[in-house]
Each structure stands twice: as structure tokens, then as C-alpha cells.
Amino acid sequence: LPLPPCRYAQITVSDTGKGIALEFLPYVFDYFRQADSATTRKFGGLGLGLAIVRQLVELHGGTVFVESLGEGQGATFTVKLPLLSTTDLPESELTTEAELNSPNLEGIKILVVDDDVDSRDFISFVLQQEKAEVIAVDSALEALQILAKSKLDVLLSDIGMPEMDGYMLIRQVRNWLPEKGGEIPAIALTAYAGEYDRKLAISAGFSYHLPKPVEPAQLIAAVSKLTLKS
């Protein structure tokens, strides 16, 4: 995104570590891309971390890019973010802008369940930006404990998790009485984005099925629909 001259802040972070192979450099910020994609790779993760960084930076109107001379020669990441200036706006315009951008999830209590820390943190961040109250956990078992003792408005759950997956979680919740939280609106979040996967999620008891990596606007819209009071 083009930024006005002299109206942005720039942050540069450099290291002298592993570096990035030149052929992989154009794909560093792509979803689910890793320089080492072997199943026996030393480091885990889904390849979402830098993709999330790019999305967060662009949501704020900025840019992020990386430079590296190759493997073993370190890397330099540069983030540019536009500066916020309100000195040229009259107070009436500021008030109008604040009203137009007022959050629509304020006071909504949401439980986020995802065993991947990058995905969990990103989803929590997006919802908290809209003033939602978020509890984030990394397992379905912990989610059941919280749901049993807390009154929440929405459940957001990943599907692929160890020990107990999202399908098992929602089926158990749907067996509860309504006053115990058995009818809590729920959204399935999964990298499996086909029509079959959507139908499977709905039949298991979820209200919506959103593919990962989830688009912030789509996530916010889905939560808003589930919590809309007539």
C-alpha cells in the first residue's frame, strides 16, 4: 500500500541468524508456507506466523517486507505504519468518525479454542479490537471446564486438536441442558474449507463454519449475526 511521504513510522529488525534462501524470499508472508516443509522438520507450526504479521500490518494501513542475502546471512524485516494525525480535523468530525467506527462486539463474551498459538492469538486480537471479552484456551478439555462454570455468548473452536477435536467438543456441549450452556452459538474454524467439511461442522452442532486463516471482517460479521438481539 502506498504511504504518504514523511507520514509513517518505520521499524526495522535485523538478525545474523539462519537467513532466508533467495528462492523462498518471495513466499515468506504466504499462508501455510515454510522454508522446511518436511514432516521431520526441527521446528513445528503451521506457517501462519508471518502471514498473520502481514495481515495485522495491512489492517493498520501499513506494509511489511523482508530482505536477506541468503541462508546463513541473517534477515532484515521492515514494518511501515502510517502516523495517526488528528490536528487537521475539527472536533465535530472526530466525534462523527468515532461514532461510525464504534465497535459492535462490546460486552460480548467469547471463548476461543485453538491449539495453535499464532492462530489463537490472532483471532483473540481481532475480537478484542472490537471490544469483545475474550477467553482463549488451547484445548477442548479446558474449554469444557470454562463453559461449565462461565456464562458465555459465543464459542469459537478449531476442529483439528489433539485428544479431543472440535467435533467432539461441540457434540458434548450440545448434550448439556440449555441453562447449562448447551445452546451456546458456536463457530467452527478449520483449514478444511470444502462443502463436505462445512456440512460436517453444521451437523455436529456448529452454527457457522469459517475457513482458516479466517478473514477478520468475516469473523466479526459471523459473531455479530450470532449475537444480534432483536
Short mmCIF file of C-alpha atoms in Angstrom, two decimals:
data_model
loop_
_atom_site.label_atom_id
_atom_site.label_comp_id
_atom_site.label_asym_id
_atom_site.label_seq_id
_atom_site.Cartn_x
_atom_site.Cartn_y
_atom_site.Cartn_z
CA LEU A 1 0.00 0.00 0.00
CA PRO A 2 1.43 3.43 -0.89
CA LEU A 3 2.03 5.66 2.12
CA PRO A 4 2.21 9.48 2.17
CA PRO A 5 5.82 10.78 2.33
CA CYS A 6 7.13 11.53 5.83
CA ARG A 7 3.83 10.46 7.37
CA TYR A 8 4.74 6.99 8.55
CA ALA A 9 6.81 5.30 11.23
CA GLN A 10 9.36 2.68 10.22
CA ILE A 11 10.59 -0.19 12.39
CA THR A 12 13.49 -2.35 11.22
CA VAL A 13 14.59 -5.57 12.90
CA SER A 14 17.75 -7.34 11.75
CA ASP A 15 19.48 -10.53 12.86
CA THR A 16 22.56 -12.54 11.91
CA GLY A 17 20.85 -15.91 12.14
CA LYS A 18 19.75 -18.61 9.72
CA GLY A 19 18.68 -16.24 6.97
CA ILE A 20 16.26 -16.99 4.13
CA ALA A 21 17.01 -18.82 0.90
CA LEU A 22 16.69 -16.47 -2.08
CA GLU A 23 14.22 -18.76 -3.86
CA PHE A 24 11.93 -18.74 -0.80
CA LEU A 25 12.11 -15.00 -0.17
CA PRO A 26 9.02 -14.07 -2.30
CA TYR A 27 6.87 -16.54 -0.34
CA VAL A 28 7.84 -15.65 3.25
CA PHE A 29 4.50 -13.98 4.02
CA ASP A 30 2.27 -16.54 2.27
CA TYR A 31 -0.18 -18.66 4.28
CA PHE A 32 0.95 -22.20 5.16
CA ARG A 33 4.40 -21.73 3.59
CA GLN A 34 7.57 -22.86 5.33
CA ALA A 35 11.14 -23.00 4.05
CA ASP A 36 11.40 -26.51 5.51
CA SER A 37 8.17 -28.35 4.72
CA ALA A 38 9.36 -31.86 5.61
CA THR A 39 7.33 -33.76 8.18
CA THR A 40 10.55 -34.33 10.13
CA ARG A 41 11.48 -30.65 10.29
CA LYS A 42 13.07 -29.43 13.51
CA PHE A 43 10.60 -26.58 14.09
CA GLY A 44 6.81 -27.00 14.25
CA GLY A 45 3.99 -24.61 13.41
CA LEU A 46 1.60 -24.20 10.51
CA GLY A 47 3.42 -21.49 8.60
CA LEU A 48 0.90 -18.85 9.71
CA GLY A 49 3.05 -16.55 11.86
CA LEU A 50 4.42 -14.19 9.21
CA ALA A 51 1.18 -14.33 7.22
CA ILE A 52 -0.62 -13.06 10.33
CA VAL A 53 2.02 -10.34 10.77
CA ARG A 54 1.37 -9.11 7.23
CA GLN A 55 -2.40 -9.14 7.73
CA LEU A 56 -2.19 -7.19 11.00
CA VAL A 57 0.14 -4.61 9.49
CA GLU A 58 -2.05 -4.15 6.42
CA LEU A 59 -5.16 -3.84 8.60
CA HIS A 60 -3.49 -0.73 10.03
CA GLY A 61 -2.68 0.63 6.57
CA GLY A 62 0.98 -0.32 6.65
CA THR A 63 3.42 -2.56 4.82
CA VAL A 64 5.97 -5.19 5.84
CA PHE A 65 8.80 -6.63 3.79
CA VAL A 66 11.91 -8.73 4.30
CA GLU A 67 15.43 -8.74 2.89
CA SER A 68 18.07 -11.47 3.15
CA LEU A 69 21.29 -12.25 1.31
CA GLY A 70 20.62 -15.97 1.65
CA GLU A 71 20.93 -18.85 4.08
CA GLY A 72 23.29 -18.24 6.99
CA GLN A 73 23.40 -14.49 6.34
CA GLY A 74 20.59 -13.24 8.55
CA ALA A 75 17.46 -11.30 7.62
CA THR A 76 16.03 -7.81 7.94
CA PHE A 77 12.31 -7.18 8.43
CA THR A 78 10.91 -3.68 7.92
CA VAL A 79 7.46 -2.52 9.04
CA LYS A 80 5.97 0.81 7.95
CA LEU A 81 2.86 2.15 9.65
CA PRO A 82 1.05 5.42 8.87
CA LEU A 83 1.13 8.03 11.60
CA LEU A 84 -2.21 8.99 13.08
CA SER A 85 -2.86 12.71 12.78
CA THR A 86 -5.96 14.48 14.07
CA THR A 87 -4.68 18.05 14.13
CA ASP A 88 -6.39 18.98 10.86
CA LEU A 89 -9.84 17.70 11.84
CA PRO A 90 -12.41 19.76 13.73
CA GLU A 91 -13.82 18.22 16.89
CA SER A 92 -17.22 17.58 15.26
CA GLU A 93 -15.60 15.43 12.55
CA LEU A 94 -13.65 13.45 15.13
CA THR A 95 -16.85 12.72 17.03
CA THR A 96 -18.63 11.58 13.88
CA GLU A 97 -15.73 9.32 12.89
CA ALA A 98 -15.63 7.73 16.34
CA GLU A 99 -19.34 7.02 16.20
CA LEU A 100 -19.08 5.44 12.75
CA ASN A 101 -16.25 3.18 13.91
CA SER A 102 -17.83 2.23 17.23
CA PRO A 103 -17.33 -1.49 17.99
CA ASN A 104 -20.30 -3.80 17.60
CA LEU A 105 -18.97 -6.60 19.83
CA GLU A 106 -18.60 -4.61 23.02
CA GLY A 107 -19.56 -6.69 26.03
CA ILE A 108 -19.81 -9.94 24.05
CA LYS A 109 -18.09 -12.80 25.91
CA ILE A 110 -16.31 -15.20 23.57
CA LEU A 111 -14.39 -18.41 24.19
CA VAL A 112 -11.67 -19.15 21.61
CA VAL A 113 -10.32 -22.71 21.45
CA ASP A 114 -7.29 -23.42 19.26
CA ASP A 115 -4.14 -25.43 19.94
CA ASP A 116 -2.08 -23.29 17.53
CA VAL A 117 -0.78 -20.27 19.42
CA ASP A 118 -0.42 -17.99 16.36
CA SER A 119 -3.96 -18.63 15.19
CA ARG A 120 -5.37 -18.33 18.71
CA ASP A 121 -3.60 -15.03 19.36
CA PHE A 122 -4.65 -13.58 16.01
CA ILE A 123 -8.33 -14.43 16.45
CA SER A 124 -8.27 -13.08 20.01
CA PHE A 125 -6.63 -9.87 18.81
CA VAL A 126 -9.22 -9.29 16.08
CA LEU A 127 -12.11 -9.77 18.51
CA GLN A 128 -10.54 -7.67 21.27
CA GLN A 129 -10.07 -4.84 18.77
CA GLU A 130 -13.87 -4.81 18.53
CA LYS A 131 -14.10 -4.64 22.35
CA ALA A 132 -15.22 -8.24 22.81
CA GLU A 133 -14.29 -10.00 26.05
CA VAL A 134 -12.16 -12.98 25.03
CA ILE A 135 -11.06 -16.09 26.89
CA ALA A 136 -8.53 -18.12 24.88
CA VAL A 137 -7.55 -21.72 25.62
CA ASP A 138 -5.51 -24.35 23.79
CA SER A 139 -7.59 -27.49 24.35
CA ALA A 140 -11.17 -28.71 24.18
CA LEU A 141 -10.89 -30.18 27.68
CA GLU A 142 -10.04 -26.78 29.14
CA ALA A 143 -12.86 -25.24 27.10
CA LEU A 144 -15.38 -27.65 28.65
CA GLN A 145 -14.25 -26.66 32.13
CA ILE A 146 -14.71 -22.96 31.38
CA LEU A 147 -18.07 -23.44 29.66
CA ALA A 148 -19.34 -25.41 32.63
CA LYS A 149 -18.70 -22.58 35.09
CA SER A 150 -19.00 -19.41 32.98
CA LYS A 151 -21.86 -17.83 31.06
CA LEU A 152 -20.51 -17.01 27.59
CA ASP A 153 -22.11 -15.69 24.41
CA VAL A 154 -20.16 -17.42 21.63
CA LEU A 155 -17.83 -20.40 21.23
CA LEU A 156 -15.14 -20.29 18.53
CA SER A 157 -13.40 -23.64 18.12
CA ASP A 158 -10.72 -25.08 15.90
CA ILE A 159 -11.54 -28.55 14.55
CA GLY A 160 -8.17 -30.30 14.42
CA MET A 161 -6.92 -30.59 18.01
CA PRO A 162 -5.21 -33.42 19.92
CA GLU A 163 -7.07 -35.66 22.43
CA MET A 164 -10.46 -34.03 21.77
CA ASP A 165 -11.22 -32.31 18.47
CA GLY A 166 -13.76 -29.59 17.75
CA TYR A 167 -16.45 -32.06 16.68
CA MET A 168 -16.19 -33.96 19.96
CA LEU A 169 -16.27 -30.68 21.88
CA ILE A 170 -19.43 -29.32 20.28
CA ARG A 171 -21.26 -32.66 20.49
CA GLN A 172 -20.59 -32.84 24.21
CA VAL A 173 -21.73 -29.23 24.71
CA ARG A 174 -24.94 -29.87 22.74
CA ASN A 175 -25.79 -32.68 25.19
CA TRP A 176 -25.98 -30.15 28.02
CA LEU A 177 -29.22 -28.55 29.12
CA PRO A 178 -29.90 -25.04 27.72
CA GLU A 179 -29.49 -23.46 31.15
CA LYS A 180 -26.06 -25.13 31.41
CA GLY A 181 -24.89 -23.59 28.13
CA GLY A 182 -25.91 -26.36 25.77
CA GLU A 183 -27.33 -23.93 23.22
CA ILE A 184 -24.36 -21.53 23.05
CA PRO A 185 -23.87 -20.25 19.47
CA ALA A 186 -20.71 -21.81 18.04
CA ILE A 187 -18.42 -21.25 15.06
CA ALA A 188 -16.08 -23.88 13.66
CA LEU A 189 -12.69 -22.67 12.47
CA THR A 190 -10.81 -25.08 10.23
CA ALA A 191 -8.27 -25.29 7.44
CA TYR A 192 -10.58 -27.85 5.82
CA ALA A 193 -12.77 -25.50 3.81
CA GLY A 194 -14.73 -27.76 1.47
CA GLU A 195 -18.52 -28.09 1.29
CA TYR A 196 -18.32 -31.53 2.91
CA ASP A 197 -16.40 -30.02 5.84
CA ARG A 198 -18.97 -27.24 6.20
CA LYS A 199 -21.86 -29.72 6.30
CA LEU A 200 -19.99 -31.90 8.79
CA ALA A 201 -19.43 -28.94 11.10
CA ILE A 202 -23.07 -27.85 10.92
CA SER A 203 -24.37 -31.38 11.52
CA ALA A 204 -22.07 -31.73 14.54
CA GLY A 205 -23.72 -28.70 16.15
CA PHE A 206 -21.85 -25.61 14.98
CA SER A 207 -23.81 -22.58 13.80
CA TYR A 208 -21.22 -21.47 11.22
CA HIS A 209 -18.12 -22.85 9.52
CA LEU A 210 -15.28 -20.44 8.70
CA PRO A 211 -12.13 -21.49 6.80
CA LYS A 212 -8.71 -20.71 8.26
CA PRO A 213 -6.89 -18.42 8.02
CA VAL A 214 -10.05 -16.50 8.80
CA GLU A 215 -10.67 -13.04 7.38
CA PRO A 216 -11.21 -10.53 10.23
CA ALA A 217 -14.28 -8.91 8.63
CA GLN A 218 -15.86 -12.32 8.03
CA LEU A 219 -15.18 -13.40 11.61
CA ILE A 220 -16.63 -10.21 13.09
CA ALA A 221 -19.71 -10.44 10.85
CA ALA A 222 -20.35 -14.05 11.89
CA VAL A 223 -20.06 -13.26 15.60
CA SER A 224 -22.32 -10.22 15.17
CA LYS A 225 -25.02 -12.31 13.47
CA LEU A 226 -24.94 -14.89 16.23
CA THR A 227 -25.23 -12.31 18.98
CA LEU A 228 -27.67 -9.91 17.30
CA LYS A 229 -30.57 -9.22 19.59
CA SER A 230 -33.93 -8.40 18.06
#
